[in-house]
């Protein structure tokens, strides 16, 4: 499975740790940057990760910034992206099961490395439940056409 990962400067350290974690688990990780702690703007990296997913270059995306919020907002501006900010394994698992999220976002200033790695494992190990949730995802997709 191919995972695109990206962060801003605030998320750089955690992004490196999560990329290593995913590689150790056998995932094919595409690190889209940033590649240092020099200040950058998170929308660029949220968009890069989201485009990689919706364009089919990655199965899922991982975004990291200080809170996960800014980069998640940016990722969600890309048509077809469903980016979820998560704080733990439970929110990460439900983002897949109920929301069919295809991008998971974590905050390096809020979530420690072990909790973030556990959240990624929960996200990637969960399956969208479909059923009544599919109707709601279809409605979200329809909203994109109303913009
Ligand atoms: C950068 O200082 C910070 O604003 C960014 O990483 C993120 O937390 C924004 O949502």
Tab-separated table of N, CA and C and ligand atoms in Angstrom:
chain	number	residue	atom	x	y	z
A	1	UNK	N	0.847	-1.195	0.000
A	1	UNK	CA	0.000	0.000	0.000
A	1	UNK	C	0.882	1.244	0.000
A	2	UNK	N	0.514	2.249	-0.805
A	2	UNK	CA	1.341	3.449	-0.948
A	2	UNK	C	0.735	4.600	-0.129
A	3	UNK	N	1.575	5.241	0.671
A	3	UNK	CA	1.144	6.325	1.545
A	3	UNK	C	1.910	7.585	1.188
A	4	UNK	N	1.190	8.674	0.898
A	4	UNK	CA	1.826	9.979	0.712
A	4	UNK	C	1.814	10.700	2.050
A	5	UNK	N	2.941	11.304	2.413
A	5	UNK	CA	3.034	11.983	3.696
A	5	UNK	C	3.634	13.361	3.490
A	6	UNK	N	3.131	14.342	4.244
A	6	UNK	CA	3.663	15.688	4.125
A	6	UNK	C	3.417	16.472	5.395
A	7	UNK	N	4.214	17.518	5.568
A	7	UNK	CA	4.081	18.346	6.770
A	7	UNK	C	4.609	19.739	6.483
A	8	UNK	N	4.321	20.642	7.422
A	8	UNK	CA	5.037	21.914	7.437
A	8	UNK	C	6.202	21.790	8.420
A	9	UNK	N	6.842	22.916	8.709
A	9	UNK	CA	8.006	22.891	9.614
A	9	UNK	C	7.634	22.405	11.012
A	10	UNK	N	6.445	22.788	11.491
A	10	UNK	CA	6.034	22.397	12.845
A	10	UNK	C	5.808	20.889	12.938
A	11	UNK	N	5.454	20.286	11.826
A	11	UNK	CA	5.189	18.856	11.813
A	11	UNK	C	6.349	18.022	11.325
A	12	UNK	N	7.451	18.695	10.955
A	12	UNK	CA	8.559	17.983	10.307
A	12	UNK	C	9.084	16.799	11.128
A	13	UNK	N	9.377	17.034	12.402
A	13	UNK	CA	9.952	15.962	13.224
A	13	UNK	C	9.021	14.766	13.348
A	14	UNK	N	7.757	15.039	13.627
A	14	UNK	CA	6.794	13.940	13.756
A	14	UNK	C	6.589	13.255	12.409
A	15	UNK	N	6.589	14.047	11.344
A	15	UNK	CA	6.443	13.445	9.997
A	15	UNK	C	7.562	12.456	9.714
A	16	UNK	N	8.790	12.816	10.087
A	16	UNK	CA	9.919	11.902	9.885
A	16	UNK	C	9.713	10.606	10.673
A	17	UNK	N	9.259	10.762	11.923
A	17	UNK	CA	9.045	9.579	12.765
A	17	UNK	C	7.933	8.695	12.201
A	18	UNK	N	6.862	9.333	11.730
A	18	UNK	CA	5.748	8.550	11.194
A	18	UNK	C	6.124	7.880	9.873
A	19	UNK	N	6.914	8.554	9.060
A	19	UNK	CA	7.359	7.935	7.803
A	19	UNK	C	8.204	6.697	8.100
A	20	UNK	N	9.110	6.826	9.082
A	20	UNK	CA	9.934	5.665	9.470
A	20	UNK	C	9.057	4.529	9.990
A	21	UNK	N	8.087	4.892	10.817
A	21	UNK	CA	7.170	3.890	11.380
A	21	UNK	C	6.431	3.142	10.268
A	22	UNK	N	5.939	3.888	9.314
A	22	UNK	CA	5.182	3.257	8.227
A	22	UNK	C	6.082	2.373	7.365
A	23	UNK	N	7.295	2.835	7.105
A	23	UNK	CA	8.226	2.023	6.307
A	23	UNK	C	8.551	0.720	7.022
A	24	UNK	N	8.737	0.811	8.345
A	24	UNK	CA	9.027	-0.401	9.124
A	24	UNK	C	7.864	-1.388	9.063
A	25	UNK	N	6.667	-0.858	8.874
A	25	UNK	CA	5.500	-1.731	8.783
A	25	UNK	C	5.273	-2.250	7.365
A	26	UNK	N	6.128	-1.829	6.444
A	26	UNK	CA	6.060	-2.364	5.097
A	26	UNK	C	5.316	-1.504	4.093
A	27	UNK	N	4.882	-0.321	4.518
A	27	UNK	CA	4.202	0.572	3.572
A	27	UNK	C	5.222	1.225	2.648
A	28	UNK	N	4.782	1.527	1.449
A	28	UNK	CA	5.563	2.264	0.476
A	28	UNK	C	5.266	3.746	0.716
A	29	UNK	N	6.225	4.473	1.278
A	29	UNK	CA	5.985	5.845	1.732
A	29	UNK	C	6.584	6.847	0.755
A	30	UNK	N	5.756	7.788	0.311
A	30	UNK	CA	6.208	8.866	-0.567
A	30	UNK	C	6.227	10.151	0.254
A	31	UNK	N	7.415	10.605	0.624
A	31	UNK	CA	7.575	11.801	1.463
A	31	UNK	C	7.595	13.037	0.569
A	32	UNK	N	6.522	13.823	0.658
A	32	UNK	CA	6.361	14.989	-0.210
A	32	UNK	C	6.893	16.273	0.431
A	33	UNK	N	7.583	16.132	1.562
A	33	UNK	CA	8.165	17.290	2.236
A	33	UNK	C	7.242	17.825	3.329
A	34	UNK	N	7.645	18.805	3.960
A	34	UNK	CA	8.874	19.563	3.871
A	34	UNK	C	10.053	18.743	4.394
A	35	UNK	N	11.258	19.187	4.083
A	35	UNK	CA	12.423	18.376	4.401
A	35	UNK	C	13.352	19.015	5.425
A	36	UNK	N	12.861	20.022	6.136
A	36	UNK	CA	13.660	20.631	7.206
A	36	UNK	C	12.711	21.388	8.131
A	37	UNK	N	13.272	21.996	9.151
A	37	UNK	CA	12.467	22.791	10.086
A	37	UNK	C	12.394	24.258	9.663
A	38	UNK	N	12.878	24.582	8.479
A	38	UNK	CA	12.743	25.953	7.977
A	38	UNK	C	11.260	26.261	7.747
A	39	UNK	N	10.864	27.466	8.070
A	39	UNK	CA	9.451	27.826	8.015
A	39	UNK	C	8.897	27.739	6.589
A	40	UNK	N	7.765	27.066	6.465
A	40	UNK	CA	7.059	26.926	5.187
A	40	UNK	C	5.574	27.125	5.455
A	41	UNK	N	4.773	27.107	4.407
A	41	UNK	CA	3.330	27.317	4.543
A	41	UNK	C	2.600	25.982	4.350
A	42	UNK	N	1.851	25.600	5.373
A	42	UNK	CA	1.223	24.272	5.373
A	42	UNK	C	0.256	24.007	4.212
A	43	UNK	N	-0.433	25.038	3.634
A	43	UNK	CA	-1.362	24.692	2.547
A	43	UNK	C	-0.697	23.960	1.379
A	44	UNK	N	0.573	24.314	1.098
A	44	UNK	CA	1.264	23.666	-0.027
A	44	UNK	C	1.349	22.156	0.187
A	45	UNK	N	1.632	21.765	1.420
A	45	UNK	CA	1.864	20.345	1.699
A	45	UNK	C	0.549	19.587	1.858
A	46	UNK	N	-0.459	20.248	2.400
A	46	UNK	CA	-1.778	19.622	2.441
A	46	UNK	C	-2.285	19.344	1.039
A	47	UNK	N	-2.071	20.305	0.154
A	47	UNK	CA	-2.519	20.135	-1.231
A	47	UNK	C	-1.722	19.044	-1.937
A	48	UNK	N	-0.417	19.006	-1.722
A	48	UNK	CA	0.406	17.962	-2.366
A	48	UNK	C	-0.060	16.567	-1.964
A	49	UNK	N	-0.291	16.384	-0.662
A	49	UNK	CA	-0.719	15.065	-0.174
A	49	UNK	C	-2.108	14.723	-0.720
A	50	UNK	N	-3.025	15.675	-0.658
A	50	UNK	CA	-4.384	15.402	-1.127
A	50	UNK	C	-4.403	15.088	-2.620
A	51	UNK	N	-3.646	15.838	-3.404
A	51	UNK	CA	-3.591	15.567	-4.847
A	51	UNK	C	-3.014	14.178	-5.122
A	52	UNK	N	-1.997	13.795	-4.349
A	52	UNK	CA	-1.412	12.457	-4.557
A	52	UNK	C	-2.478	11.382	-4.364
A	53	UNK	N	-3.362	11.579	-3.393
A	53	UNK	CA	-4.400	10.581	-3.116
A	53	UNK	C	-5.492	10.613	-4.196
A	54	UNK	N	-6.034	11.782	-4.471
A	54	UNK	CA	-7.158	11.820	-5.411
A	54	UNK	C	-6.697	11.526	-6.848
A	55	UNK	N	-5.427	11.765	-7.142
A	55	UNK	CA	-4.892	11.447	-8.471
A	55	UNK	C	-4.462	9.980	-8.598
A	56	UNK	N	-4.587	9.237	-7.494
A	56	UNK	CA	-4.301	7.806	-7.547
A	56	UNK	C	-2.844	7.433	-7.391
A	57	UNK	N	-2.022	8.412	-7.014
A	57	UNK	CA	-0.599	8.108	-6.800
A	57	UNK	C	-0.355	7.490	-5.424
A	58	UNK	N	-1.301	7.655	-4.522
A	58	UNK	CA	-1.201	7.057	-3.185
A	58	UNK	C	-2.579	6.541	-2.788
A	59	UNK	N	-2.577	5.519	-1.941
A	59	UNK	CA	-3.854	4.986	-1.446
A	59	UNK	C	-4.432	5.889	-0.356
A	60	UNK	N	-3.541	6.373	0.516
A	60	UNK	CA	-3.955	7.271	1.603
A	60	UNK	C	-2.883	8.328	1.800
A	61	UNK	N	-3.312	9.421	2.470
A	61	UNK	CA	-2.392	10.492	2.783
A	61	UNK	C	-2.287	10.719	4.271
A	62	UNK	N	-1.121	11.193	4.678
A	62	UNK	CA	-0.864	11.571	6.073
A	62	UNK	C	-0.333	12.989	6.075
A	63	UNK	N	-0.963	13.862	6.866
A	63	UNK	CA	-0.557	15.258	6.959
A	63	UNK	C	-0.234	15.597	8.404
A	64	UNK	N	0.818	16.368	8.585
A	64	UNK	CA	1.206	16.795	9.928
A	64	UNK	C	1.518	18.287	9.904
A	65	UNK	N	0.914	19.036	10.821
A	65	UNK	CA	1.352	20.412	11.088
A	65	UNK	C	1.326	20.585	12.605
A	66	UNK	N	1.315	21.797	13.097
A	66	UNK	CA	1.358	21.972	14.536
A	66	UNK	C	0.150	21.366	15.226
A	67	UNK	N	-1.015	21.621	14.652
A	67	UNK	CA	-2.262	21.107	15.225
A	67	UNK	C	-2.933	20.052	14.352
A	68	UNK	N	-2.544	19.935	13.104
A	68	UNK	CA	-3.248	19.105	12.127
A	68	UNK	C	-4.401	19.836	11.464
A	69	UNK	N	-4.747	20.998	12.022
A	69	UNK	CA	-5.956	21.694	11.556
A	69	UNK	C	-5.716	22.420	10.233
A	70	UNK	N	-4.696	23.248	10.192
A	70	UNK	CA	-4.471	24.043	8.985
A	70	UNK	C	-4.217	23.180	7.770
A	71	UNK	N	-3.366	22.198	7.929
A	71	UNK	CA	-3.021	21.346	6.785
A	71	UNK	C	-4.230	20.509	6.369
A	72	UNK	N	-5.088	20.184	7.355
A	72	UNK	CA	-6.315	19.442	7.043
A	72	UNK	C	-7.319	20.299	6.287
A	73	UNK	N	-7.452	21.554	6.697
A	73	UNK	CA	-8.345	22.470	5.967
A	73	UNK	C	-7.882	22.586	4.525
A	74	UNK	N	-6.582	22.749	4.345
A	74	UNK	CA	-6.035	22.875	2.990
A	74	UNK	C	-6.289	21.608	2.179
A	75	UNK	N	-6.020	20.454	2.774
A	75	UNK	CA	-6.216	19.187	2.054
A	75	UNK	C	-7.668	19.038	1.616
A	76	UNK	N	-8.590	19.490	2.459
A	76	UNK	CA	-10.006	19.326	2.127
A	76	UNK	C	-10.486	20.251	1.013
A	77	UNK	N	-9.667	21.187	0.593
A	77	UNK	CA	-10.021	22.035	-0.551
A	77	UNK	C	-9.790	21.323	-1.878
A	78	UNK	N	-9.085	20.208	-1.836
A	78	UNK	CA	-8.831	19.438	-3.059
A	78	UNK	C	-10.021	18.508	-3.283
A	79	UNK	N	-10.626	18.617	-4.437
A	79	UNK	CA	-11.827	17.839	-4.742
A	79	UNK	C	-11.549	16.334	-4.604
A	80	UNK	N	-12.372	15.687	-3.817
A	80	UNK	CA	-12.215	14.241	-3.621
A	80	UNK	C	-11.475	13.879	-2.352
A	81	UNK	N	-10.831	14.860	-1.750
A	81	UNK	CA	-10.113	14.585	-0.494
A	81	UNK	C	-11.100	14.623	0.669
A	82	UNK	N	-10.951	13.684	1.574
A	82	UNK	CA	-11.688	13.704	2.839
A	82	UNK	C	-10.641	13.575	3.937
A	83	UNK	N	-10.200	14.737	4.415
A	83	UNK	CA	-9.116	14.779	5.406
A	83	UNK	C	-9.713	14.909	6.799
A	84	UNK	N	-9.250	14.078	7.709
A	84	UNK	CA	-9.754	14.075	9.082
A	84	UNK	C	-8.611	14.358	10.051
A	85	UNK	N	-8.823	15.346	10.928
A	85	UNK	CA	-7.873	15.581	12.012
A	85	UNK	C	-8.187	14.589	13.121
A	86	UNK	N	-7.190	13.839	13.546
A	86	UNK	CA	-7.402	12.826	14.583
A	86	UNK	C	-6.407	13.047	15.724
A	87	UNK	N	-6.803	12.556	16.883
A	87	UNK	CA	-5.983	12.763	18.082
A	87	UNK	C	-5.597	11.459	18.765
A	88	UNK	N	-6.176	10.380	18.301
A	88	UNK	CA	-5.940	9.096	18.968
A	88	UNK	C	-6.425	7.973	18.042
A	89	UNK	N	-6.252	6.739	18.507
A	89	UNK	CA	-6.626	5.598	17.673
A	89	UNK	C	-8.128	5.545	17.413
A	90	UNK	N	-8.922	5.958	18.402
A	90	UNK	CA	-10.380	5.877	18.223
A	90	UNK	C	-10.864	6.835	17.139
A	91	UNK	N	-10.431	8.090	17.219
A	91	UNK	CA	-10.869	9.044	16.188
A	91	UNK	C	-10.330	8.632	14.824
A	92	UNK	N	-9.128	8.090	14.784
A	92	UNK	CA	-8.544	7.667	13.510
A	92	UNK	C	-9.323	6.492	12.909
A	93	UNK	N	-9.660	5.518	13.744
A	93	UNK	CA	-10.410	4.351	13.256
A	93	UNK	C	-11.781	4.773	12.731
A	94	UNK	N	-12.451	5.652	13.481
A	94	UNK	CA	-13.794	6.064	13.056
A	94	UNK	C	-13.769	6.947	11.819
A	95	UNK	N	-12.682	7.663	11.616
A	95	UNK	CA	-12.549	8.474	10.399
A	95	UNK	C	-12.584	7.595	9.157
A	96	UNK	N	-12.067	6.384	9.268
A	96	UNK	CA	-12.164	5.437	8.154
A	96	UNK	C	-13.536	4.747	8.144
A	97	UNK	N	-13.958	4.233	9.295
A	97	UNK	CA	-15.167	3.415	9.345
A	97	UNK	C	-16.414	4.201	8.938
A	98	UNK	N	-16.536	5.437	9.410
A	98	UNK	CA	-17.765	6.211	9.184
A	98	UNK	C	-17.622	7.260	8.098
A	99	UNK	N	-16.434	7.863	7.991
A	99	UNK	CA	-16.271	9.025	7.110
A	99	UNK	C	-15.503	8.709	5.835
A	100	UNK	N	-15.036	7.483	5.701
A	100	UNK	CA	-14.244	7.095	4.529
A	100	UNK	C	-13.139	8.114	4.256
A	101	UNK	N	-12.526	8.595	5.330
A	101	UNK	CA	-11.436	9.565	5.174
A	101	UNK	C	-10.306	8.926	4.374
A	102	UNK	N	-9.737	9.722	3.475
A	102	UNK	CA	-8.596	9.221	2.697
A	102	UNK	C	-7.301	9.951	3.030
A	103	UNK	N	-7.415	10.952	3.900
A	103	UNK	CA	-6.238	11.659	4.404
A	103	UNK	C	-6.394	11.789	5.913
A	104	UNK	N	-5.347	11.467	6.655
A	104	UNK	CA	-5.393	11.574	8.116
A	104	UNK	C	-4.386	12.640	8.538
A	105	UNK	N	-4.839	13.515	9.447
A	105	UNK	CA	-4.027	14.656	9.851
A	105	UNK	C	-3.794	14.609	11.352
A	106	UNK	N	-2.550	14.853	11.756
A	106	UNK	CA	-2.238	14.883	13.183
A	106	UNK	C	-1.449	16.148	13.507
A	107	UNK	N	-1.541	16.568	14.757
A	107	UNK	CA	-0.874	17.766	15.232
A	107	UNK	C	0.337	17.421	16.077
A	108	UNK	N	1.508	17.837	15.597
A	108	UNK	CA	2.743	17.502	16.307
A	108	UNK	C	2.840	18.190	17.658
A	109	UNK	N	2.120	19.316	17.815
A	109	UNK	CA	2.157	20.036	19.083
A	109	UNK	C	1.106	19.512	20.056
A	110	UNK	N	0.298	18.576	19.599
A	110	UNK	CA	-0.804	18.068	20.429
A	110	UNK	C	-0.702	16.582	20.711
A	111	UNK	N	-0.164	15.841	19.770
A	111	UNK	CA	-0.185	14.378	19.849
A	111	UNK	C	1.247	13.853	19.837
A	112	UNK	N	1.585	13.053	20.818
A	112	UNK	CA	2.931	12.492	20.909
A	112	UNK	C	3.182	11.444	19.848
A	113	UNK	N	4.447	11.093	19.639
A	113	UNK	CA	4.805	10.171	18.552
A	113	UNK	C	4.151	8.792	18.663
A	114	UNK	N	4.084	8.249	19.868
A	114	UNK	CA	3.487	6.915	20.003
A	114	UNK	C	1.983	6.958	19.729
A	115	UNK	N	1.311	7.978	20.286
A	115	UNK	CA	-0.130	8.104	20.045
A	115	UNK	C	-0.407	8.353	18.564
A	116	UNK	N	0.449	9.140	17.921
A	116	UNK	CA	0.261	9.405	16.489
A	116	UNK	C	0.475	8.133	15.670
A	117	UNK	N	1.491	7.360	16.019
A	117	UNK	CA	1.739	6.102	15.299
A	117	UNK	C	0.572	5.131	15.519
A	118	UNK	N	0.072	5.072	16.744
A	118	UNK	CA	-1.091	4.214	17.015
A	118	UNK	C	-2.298	4.670	16.197
A	119	UNK	N	-2.460	5.984	16.079
A	119	UNK	CA	-3.581	6.514	15.291
A	119	UNK	C	-3.442	6.115	13.824
A	120	UNK	N	-2.230	6.215	13.283
A	120	UNK	CA	-2.027	5.808	11.885
A	120	UNK	C	-2.327	4.324	11.700
A	121	UNK	N	-1.868	3.516	12.641
A	121	UNK	CA	-2.122	2.073	12.538
A	121	UNK	C	-3.623	1.791	12.555
A	122	UNK	N	-4.335	2.504	13.435
A	122	UNK	CA	-5.788	2.308	13.523
A	122	UNK	C	-6.476	2.755	12.235
A	123	UNK	N	-6.031	3.886	11.706
A	123	UNK	CA	-6.601	4.424	10.463
A	123	UNK	C	-6.398	3.437	9.309
A	124	UNK	N	-5.157	2.998	9.158
A	124	UNK	CA	-4.829	2.142	8.003
A	124	UNK	C	-5.374	0.725	8.161
A	125	UNK	N	-5.673	0.339	9.390
A	125	UNK	CA	-6.204	-0.997	9.626
A	125	UNK	C	-7.710	-1.082	9.582
A	126	UNK	N	-8.370	0.060	9.495
A	126	UNK	CA	-9.834	0.079	9.528
A	126	UNK	C	-10.410	0.082	8.116
A	127	UNK	N	-11.677	-0.277	8.027
A	127	UNK	CA	-12.372	-0.368	6.736
A	127	UNK	C	-13.641	0.465	6.786
A	128	UNK	N	-13.918	1.167	5.715
A	128	UNK	CA	-15.177	1.928	5.606
A	128	UNK	C	-16.356	0.975	5.702
A	129	UNK	N	-17.338	1.340	6.536
A	129	UNK	CA	-18.451	0.435	6.798
A	129	UNK	C	-19.564	0.532	5.763
A	130	UNK	N	-19.560	1.571	4.933
A	130	UNK	CA	-20.581	1.697	3.899
A	130	UNK	C	-21.974	1.853	4.508
A	131	UNK	N	-22.966	1.259	3.851
A	131	UNK	CA	-24.331	1.326	4.370
A	131	UNK	C	-24.816	2.757	4.492
A	132	UNK	N	-25.376	3.093	5.655
A	132	UNK	CA	-25.916	4.448	5.858
A	132	UNK	C	-24.817	5.509	5.730
A	133	UNK	N	-23.587	5.112	5.988
A	133	UNK	CA	-22.479	6.079	5.893
A	133	UNK	C	-22.198	6.452	4.440
A	134	UNK	N	-22.441	5.524	3.521
A	134	UNK	CA	-22.201	5.815	2.105
A	134	UNK	C	-23.100	6.947	1.620
A	135	UNK	N	-24.356	6.943	2.075
A	135	UNK	CA	-25.286	8.012	1.679
A	135	UNK	C	-24.732	9.381	2.091
A	136	UNK	N	-24.153	9.428	3.249
A	136	UNK	CA	-23.622	10.699	3.771
A	136	UNK	C	-22.351	11.119	3.017
A	137	UNK	N	-21.544	10.150	2.672
A	137	UNK	CA	-20.348	10.464	1.868
A	137	UNK	C	-20.766	10.950	0.484
A	138	UNK	N	-21.797	10.305	-0.079
A	138	UNK	CA	-22.304	10.744	-1.385
A	138	UNK	C	-22.778	12.193	-1.316
A	139	UNK	N	-23.392	12.560	-0.195
A	139	UNK	CA	-23.872	13.940	-0.038
A	139	UNK	C	-22.692	14.922	0.066
A	140	UNK	N	-21.660	14.508	0.775
A	140	UNK	CA	-20.451	15.344	0.853
A	140	UNK	C	-19.875	15.543	-0.548
A	141	UNK	N	-19.818	14.468	-1.323
A	141	UNK	CA	-19.286	14.560	-2.687
A	141	UNK	C	-20.149	15.480	-3.531
A	142	UNK	N	-21.468	15.402	-3.332
A	142	UNK	CA	-22.369	16.271	-4.096
A	142	UNK	C	-22.141	17.738	-3.737
A	143	UNK	N	-21.802	18.017	-2.496
A	143	UNK	CA	-21.528	19.400	-2.092
A	143	UNK	C	-20.377	19.997	-2.897
A	144	UNK	N	-19.417	19.157	-3.296
A	144	UNK	CA	-18.297	19.657	-4.086
A	144	UNK	C	-18.786	20.217	-5.426
A	145	UNK	N	-19.846	19.604	-5.955
A	145	UNK	CA	-20.386	20.058	-7.231
A	145	UNK	C	-21.230	21.313	-7.101
A	146	UNK	N	-21.576	21.699	-5.877
A	146	UNK	CA	-22.403	22.883	-5.660
A	146	UNK	C	-21.566	24.142	-5.450
A	147	UNK	N	-20.246	23.980	-5.447
A	147	UNK	CA	-19.385	25.141	-5.198
A	147	UNK	C	-19.250	26.005	-6.450
B	1	LIG	C1	2.758	26.892	12.246
B	1	LIG	O1	3.250	27.746	13.209
B	1	LIG	C2	1.334	26.453	12.621
B	1	LIG	O2	0.460	27.515	12.510
B	1	LIG	C3	0.888	25.290	11.759
B	1	LIG	O3	1.792	24.251	11.902
B	1	LIG	C4	-0.468	24.686	12.092
B	1	LIG	O4	-0.572	24.407	13.460
B	1	LIG	C5	-1.639	25.393	11.560
B	1	LIG	O5	-2.776	24.896	11.630
